[in-house]
C-alpha positions in Angstrom: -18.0 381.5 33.5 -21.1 380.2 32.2 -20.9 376.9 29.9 -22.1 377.4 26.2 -25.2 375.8 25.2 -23.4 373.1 23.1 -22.5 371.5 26.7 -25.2 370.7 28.1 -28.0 370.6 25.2 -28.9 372.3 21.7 -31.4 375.5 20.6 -33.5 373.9 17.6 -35.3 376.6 15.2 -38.7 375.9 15.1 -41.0 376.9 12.6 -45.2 377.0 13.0 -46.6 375.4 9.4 -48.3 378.6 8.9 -45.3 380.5 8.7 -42.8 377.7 7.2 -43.1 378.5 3.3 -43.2 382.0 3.8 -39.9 382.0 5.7 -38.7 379.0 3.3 -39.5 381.4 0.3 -36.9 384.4 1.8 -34.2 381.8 2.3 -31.0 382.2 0.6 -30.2 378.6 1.4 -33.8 377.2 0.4 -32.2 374.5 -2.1 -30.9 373.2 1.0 -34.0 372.8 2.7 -36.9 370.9 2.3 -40.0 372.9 0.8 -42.6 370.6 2.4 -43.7 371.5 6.0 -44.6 367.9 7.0 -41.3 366.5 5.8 -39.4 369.3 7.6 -41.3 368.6 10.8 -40.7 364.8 10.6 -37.2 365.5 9.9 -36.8 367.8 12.8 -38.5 365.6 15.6 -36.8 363.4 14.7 -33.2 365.3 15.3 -35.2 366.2 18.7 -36.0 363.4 19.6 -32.2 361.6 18.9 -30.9 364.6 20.8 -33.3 363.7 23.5 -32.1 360.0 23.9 -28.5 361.2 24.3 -29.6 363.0 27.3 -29.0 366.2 25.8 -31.5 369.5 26.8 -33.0 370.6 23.4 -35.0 374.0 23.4 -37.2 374.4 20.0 -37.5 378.4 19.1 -40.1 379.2 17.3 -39.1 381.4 14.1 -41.3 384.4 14.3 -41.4 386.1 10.8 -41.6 389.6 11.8 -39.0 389.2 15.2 -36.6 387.3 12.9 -36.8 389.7 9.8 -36.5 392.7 12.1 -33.2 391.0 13.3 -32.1 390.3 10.4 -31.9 393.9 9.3 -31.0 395.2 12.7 -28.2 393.1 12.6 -27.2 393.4 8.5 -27.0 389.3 8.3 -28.7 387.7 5.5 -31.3 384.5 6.0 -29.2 381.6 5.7 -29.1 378.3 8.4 -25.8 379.9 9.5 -28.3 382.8 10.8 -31.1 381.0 11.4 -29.4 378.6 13.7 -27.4 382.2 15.4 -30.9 383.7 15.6 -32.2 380.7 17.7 -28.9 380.3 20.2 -29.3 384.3 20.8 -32.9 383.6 22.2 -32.1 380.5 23.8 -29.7 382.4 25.6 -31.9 385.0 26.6 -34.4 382.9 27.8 -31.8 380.5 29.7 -30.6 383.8 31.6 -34.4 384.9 32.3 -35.2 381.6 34.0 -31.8 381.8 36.0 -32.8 385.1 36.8 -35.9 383.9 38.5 -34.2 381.0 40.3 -31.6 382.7 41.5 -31.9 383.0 45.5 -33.2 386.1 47.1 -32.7 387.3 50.7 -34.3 385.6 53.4 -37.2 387.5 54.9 -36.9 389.8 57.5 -37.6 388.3 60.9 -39.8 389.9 63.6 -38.3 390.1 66.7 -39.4 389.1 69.7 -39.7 392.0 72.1 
């Protein structure tokens, strides 16, 4: 069994400005969030960077409007942190089990034998 991200390290949702108060505007939960990009981002380095000195792994996933609308619907959730924050864990998942994929050990070579 695999140990859950909260063990080892935390998935942070990540947002580019350009896309911030677009995705800010669509929130159910937007009283509870900051409106202003630069606040947001100075807020949320400085939850990476505390998670950092605690030794703890922090992935940041970007919050692509499109990806993260289409999943919304696909999956009949509404956009609230609550989702937001399942949205990112999903991905960080996927990603951690890519990146195992590709690290995982292969057979040895075949040998040439000597004849």
């Amino acid at each position: 069994m695999k140990p859950s991200a909260e063990a080892y390290g935390i998935a942070v949702p990540w947002y580019e400005e350009e896309d911030f108060t677009l995705l800010w505007g669509m929130s159910l939960d937007r009283d509870e969030v900051v409106p202003d990009y630069k606040t947001w981002h100075r807020n949320a380095s400085a939850v990476v960077n505390q998670n950092l000195e605690r030794g703890r792994t922090v992935q940041m996933v970007t919050i692509r409007p499109e990806l993260f609308l289409d999943w919304l619907l696909e999956n009949r959730l509404k956009n609230t942190a609550t989702t937001r924050k399942r949205y990112v864990e999903e991905l960080a998942v996927a990603r951690a089990e890519l990146i195992e994929d590709d690290l995982s050990p292969t057979s040895p070579p075949p040998t040439i034998s000597d004849q």
